[in-house]
Amino acid sequence: MSLSICVAQLDFVVGDLAGNAKRIIEAARTAHAAGARLLLTPELSICGYAAEDLFLRPVFLAACDDALKTVARELADLKGMAVVVGHPAASGERLRSRSVSVPNSFNAATVLCEGQIVATYAKRELPNYQVFDEHRYFKPGQGVCVFEAGEPHERVKVGLLICEDAWYEAPARESQAAGAELLVVLNASPFHLGKGMERERMMISRVQACGLPLIYAHLVGGQDEVVFEGHSFALNADATVAARAPSFVEHLFTVEAKPSNKGWVLSGPIEPERSADADLWDALVLGVRDYVGKNGFPGAILGLSGGIDSALVLAIAVDALGADRVRAVMMPSPYTADISWLDARDMAHRLGVRYDEIQIAPEFTAFKQSLAEEFRGLPEDATEENIQARIRGTLLMALSNKSGRIVLTTGNKSEMATGYCTLYGDMAGGFAVIKDLAKTTVFRLARWRNRHDPYASGASPIPERIMTRPPSAELRPDQTDQDNLPPYDVLDPILEHYMENDESIDEIVARGFDRADVEKVTRLIKINEYKRRQAPVGIRVTHRSFGKDWRYPITSKFRA
C-alpha cells in the first residue's frame, strides 16, 4: 500500500479570497479523484503572498477565516482526504490602540479533513531580511504540529512546517520527537537566481539532520516585483531527490509515499535541473504575464528604439502575452540612426506585433523654440537630450491612456544604478521589466533567447545587429553609452560588489578595479537614489534589487 500526496503548486492572487478558495477546492477534488489522500497548498494560499499591510486589517483576517471555512465546508464529502491550507489567522488579542498597527495574527496552516479542522500550526521562524518583512505582520508561533494522513490501515504521521521553520533545526527535530515520520513544508519564497537549488541544498541538510523524508510545497506566480518559481520537490530520508516539479508553471505535483522497514520512501517524477538563463527568462515572462493579467490590463505598449534593452523587453512581452496584446512604437529623433529604424522594423515583423512610427522632431523643435529665450547663449547639453526622452514618455503614456495598455519601461539595472535614465522620460511607465538585469546580463539573455525556440519562420526574435552594435541612447550625434559610463564589463562587476554584496570602495579597488572607475560608479549610485524612488515597480531576479531589498536615504553624506 502507499499514500498518494498531491502538492497544489498553483498561482494564487493576493486578495482574491473566493477565487483562491475555489482553486484549492478544485485541486482537492481533482487530487482525490486521482487517488490522493493528502493535499498540500503553499504558504498563505488562501490570501496570496504577500498581502503586506492587508495583514494588519481585522476585516481582511476575518474574510480569510471565512474563506477557510468555505474550503472546509465544500470538501466535507471527500472521504479520508486531508487538505493543508496556508492562511493568516487572527491571534485573538485586542490591540491597545487603534492608532498603532501591530502584528495581531499568525502565519498559519490548517489541516482540514471531511469538513473538520484537525489541527492548526503557526509559523515559528519569521524572516525579516531581503524582501521579507514578517515581523511587521505576524506573531511567532510555538510548538509543533503532527497529524495523521492516509487510509485507516496505512496512516503516516506528518510533521507540518512553514517555510523559514525548515531553515532551522529545532522545528524539524521537535516534530520528529513528537512522532513525525514525514515532514511537509509549505512555502512562498521569492525567486532569485540560484534560489531553487539553494532551497534543495538546505532541505537536504535538514533531512540529513533529522533522518525523515520531506516534501516541499512551493508557490508559483508573479506578485508585483517578486516571482515565485514553483520547483516543489521531495527528498527521501537518505537525502536523495525523490521528485521535482516543473518550474514557473502551475502543476498538481504527485508524490507517492510507501512504507518500508526504514520508514517511508517517496517517489515521483523528477524534472531535470535547469540553466540559470532558462530560469531567468521564465521568471521575467511570468512576472510580466501575471502583472498585466492580475491587474486587468488588456495588453502592453513599449517604445522600440532599435537597441538591445527595448528589443529584449519586446521579446519577453511577446512570450508573456502573445503578439496580439503587445504594441511597439518607434519614435525617431533627428539623431536616430537609419539602422535603428531598420532593426526596429525587422524585429517587430519577426515577432508579429503592431508597429508604428511617430516622429518627435516637430515636438522637439517646438520645445526648443519655447525655451529659446531662457537658453540663449547656453550650449546644448543633457537638457536637450532629456527633452527628447520626455517627449517619448509623454507619447507612450498618451497611447496608454487611450488604449488601456500598460507601458513597459526598458531601462536596465546598470542604468538605474548610475542614473543613466530620464525622469518622466524613459522611466515613465507602469512596469519595469528588466530593472534588475545588469547590461551585460541583458546581452547574455538576448543571445540565450535567440538560441532557444525560434519562431515558425525559423528566425530568432532579436536581429543580430542589435546585439553587436555599441549601445547608445541616440540623443546627440554619434553618442554611445561609454561617453558617460565605464565599459559595462567594468561597471557591472563594480555594481555587483558594491550594491548587491555591500563591499566598500577600498575592498572593490583591492579586487583590481581602477579607483577612478569605482569612485565614479559608486558616486553615481549615491546621487541617483532620488530617481530610483520614482521608478516604476519591476521584476526582482537577483538577491538584491532596487526595491524592497534596497532602502538607502536620499539625503546622506556617507560614502565608502
XYZ file of C-alpha atoms in Angstrom, residues 32-233:
202
model
C -8.897 12.965 -4.521
C -10.359 11.555 -7.736
C -6.835 10.562 -8.776
C -6.306 8.695 -5.504
C -4.505 11.274 -3.373
C -5.385 11.406 0.311
C -3.245 14.382 1.291
C -3.185 17.752 -0.481
C -0.627 20.426 0.346
C -1.117 24.071 -0.622
C 1.625 26.717 -0.461
C 2.163 29.193 2.349
C -0.714 31.697 2.776
C -2.502 30.216 -0.230
C -5.950 31.364 0.912
C -4.980 35.043 0.579
C -1.941 35.008 -1.708
C 1.594 36.012 -0.771
C 2.400 38.642 0.265
C -0.658 40.663 1.230
C 1.552 43.207 3.031
C -0.410 45.687 5.179
C -3.667 43.914 4.439
C -2.484 41.563 7.179
C -2.939 44.423 9.658
C -6.643 44.868 8.834
C -9.050 42.893 11.043
C -11.635 42.815 8.254
C -9.119 41.092 5.974
C -8.264 38.473 8.571
C -11.970 37.815 9.138
C -12.521 37.391 5.393
C -9.622 34.918 5.210
C -11.184 32.944 8.045
C -14.484 32.843 6.160
C -12.694 31.597 3.035
C -11.028 28.834 5.053
C -14.436 27.768 6.409
C -15.740 27.676 2.831
C -12.955 25.294 1.827
C -13.686 23.050 4.807
C -17.412 23.001 4.079
C -17.034 22.314 0.362
C -14.626 19.419 0.922
C -16.614 17.683 3.645
C -17.632 14.879 1.267
C -14.054 13.891 0.356
C -13.679 10.801 2.497
C -10.247 10.267 4.017
C -8.816 13.385 2.368
C -6.606 15.697 4.451
C -6.063 19.170 2.993
C -3.437 21.539 4.384
C -4.274 25.194 3.714
C -1.963 28.156 4.324
C -3.711 31.264 5.701
C -3.341 34.175 8.135
C -5.026 33.575 11.497
C -6.023 36.299 13.939
C -4.295 35.895 17.293
C -7.425 36.869 19.222
C -5.623 39.568 21.194
C -7.074 43.056 21.331
C -4.982 45.959 20.131
C -4.231 48.515 22.832
C -4.663 51.400 20.442
C -6.276 51.563 17.048
C -3.864 54.354 16.136
C -0.973 51.892 16.168
C -0.841 48.901 13.800
C 0.910 45.972 15.439
C 1.087 42.312 14.447
C -2.152 40.678 15.521
C -2.082 37.454 13.530
C -0.129 34.302 12.777
C 1.203 32.968 9.507
C -0.671 29.693 9.856
C -1.623 26.444 8.171
C -4.713 24.395 8.982
C -5.304 20.710 8.359
C -8.858 20.020 7.159
C -10.450 16.605 6.874
C -14.064 15.840 5.954
C -15.217 19.327 6.875
C -13.440 19.472 10.223
C -10.378 21.334 11.430
C -7.918 18.674 12.544
C -5.080 20.975 13.585
C -3.676 24.472 13.086
C 0.003 25.355 13.135
C 1.574 28.829 13.355
C 4.912 29.604 11.725
C 7.648 29.940 14.339
C 10.564 31.472 12.455
C 9.591 34.775 10.827
C 12.064 36.055 8.202
C 12.900 39.736 8.221
C 15.575 40.117 5.534
C 15.701 40.789 1.769
C 12.058 41.206 0.666
C 10.673 39.565 3.803
C 9.015 41.743 6.438
C 7.133 39.214 8.525
C 7.888 40.733 11.930
C 5.753 43.646 10.788
C 2.742 41.415 10.206
C 2.874 38.272 12.312
C 3.462 36.970 15.804
C 5.712 33.900 16.044
C 4.025 30.594 16.765
C 5.060 27.970 19.280
C 5.104 24.202 19.488
C 4.745 21.603 16.749
C 2.002 20.112 14.630
C 1.947 16.388 13.835
C -1.175 14.961 12.180
C -2.121 11.671 10.550
C -2.971 11.189 6.877
C -3.874 8.223 4.695
C -6.283 5.318 4.812
C -7.103 3.858 8.248
C -4.978 0.771 7.633
C -1.949 2.768 6.413
C -1.567 6.044 8.282
C 1.506 8.259 8.217
C 2.337 10.800 10.898
C 3.105 14.100 9.194
C 5.071 16.959 10.764
C 3.958 20.353 9.422
C 6.391 23.257 8.940
C 6.065 26.603 7.161
C 8.919 27.949 5.029
C 11.546 29.529 7.314
C 10.847 26.929 10.013
C 12.629 24.366 7.856
C 15.796 26.503 7.706
C 16.335 25.904 11.404
C 16.992 22.623 13.190
C 14.625 22.906 16.148
C 11.190 22.787 14.448
C 12.037 19.644 12.448
C 13.778 17.972 15.373
C 10.846 18.676 17.698
C 8.385 17.380 15.090
C 10.367 14.165 14.900
C 10.346 13.878 18.689
C 6.565 14.284 18.575
C 6.289 11.234 16.309
C 6.533 12.650 12.802
C 7.502 10.116 10.124
C 7.398 12.588 7.240
C 7.926 16.358 7.064
C 5.895 18.651 4.820
C 6.901 22.275 4.305
C 4.559 24.938 2.913
C 6.427 27.732 1.144
C 6.188 31.088 -0.578
C 9.818 32.036 -1.115
C 10.538 34.654 -3.825
C 12.767 33.702 -6.722
C 16.215 34.992 -7.365
C 18.915 33.408 -9.486
C 20.084 30.163 -7.930
C 17.451 30.147 -5.171
C 15.741 26.921 -6.295
C 18.799 24.719 -5.891
C 19.786 26.614 -2.754
C 16.470 25.522 -1.221
C 17.106 21.928 -2.220
C 20.554 22.001 -0.622
C 19.166 23.477 2.592
C 16.378 20.897 2.771
C 18.926 18.125 2.131
C 20.796 19.315 5.219
C 17.512 19.280 7.143
C 16.759 15.720 6.054
C 20.269 14.607 6.957
C 19.911 16.145 10.404
C 16.569 14.575 11.279
C 16.538 11.424 9.135
C 12.992 11.999 7.836
C 11.755 12.315 4.242
C 10.469 15.762 3.292
C 8.041 17.295 0.782
C 8.478 20.955 -0.133
C 5.279 22.597 -1.481
C 6.049 25.884 -3.193
C 4.031 28.734 -4.680
C 4.228 29.735 -8.343
C 3.353 33.087 -9.924
C 4.162 36.785 -10.049
C 3.174 39.308 -7.380
C 4.204 42.887 -8.093
C 8.026 42.872 -8.025
C 8.564 39.274 -6.897
C 8.151 35.978 -8.716
C 7.677 32.520 -7.211
C 9.013 29.741 -9.408
C 7.303 26.611 -8.124
C 10.037 23.981 -8.212
C 8.326 21.946 -5.497
C 10.245 18.790 -4.620
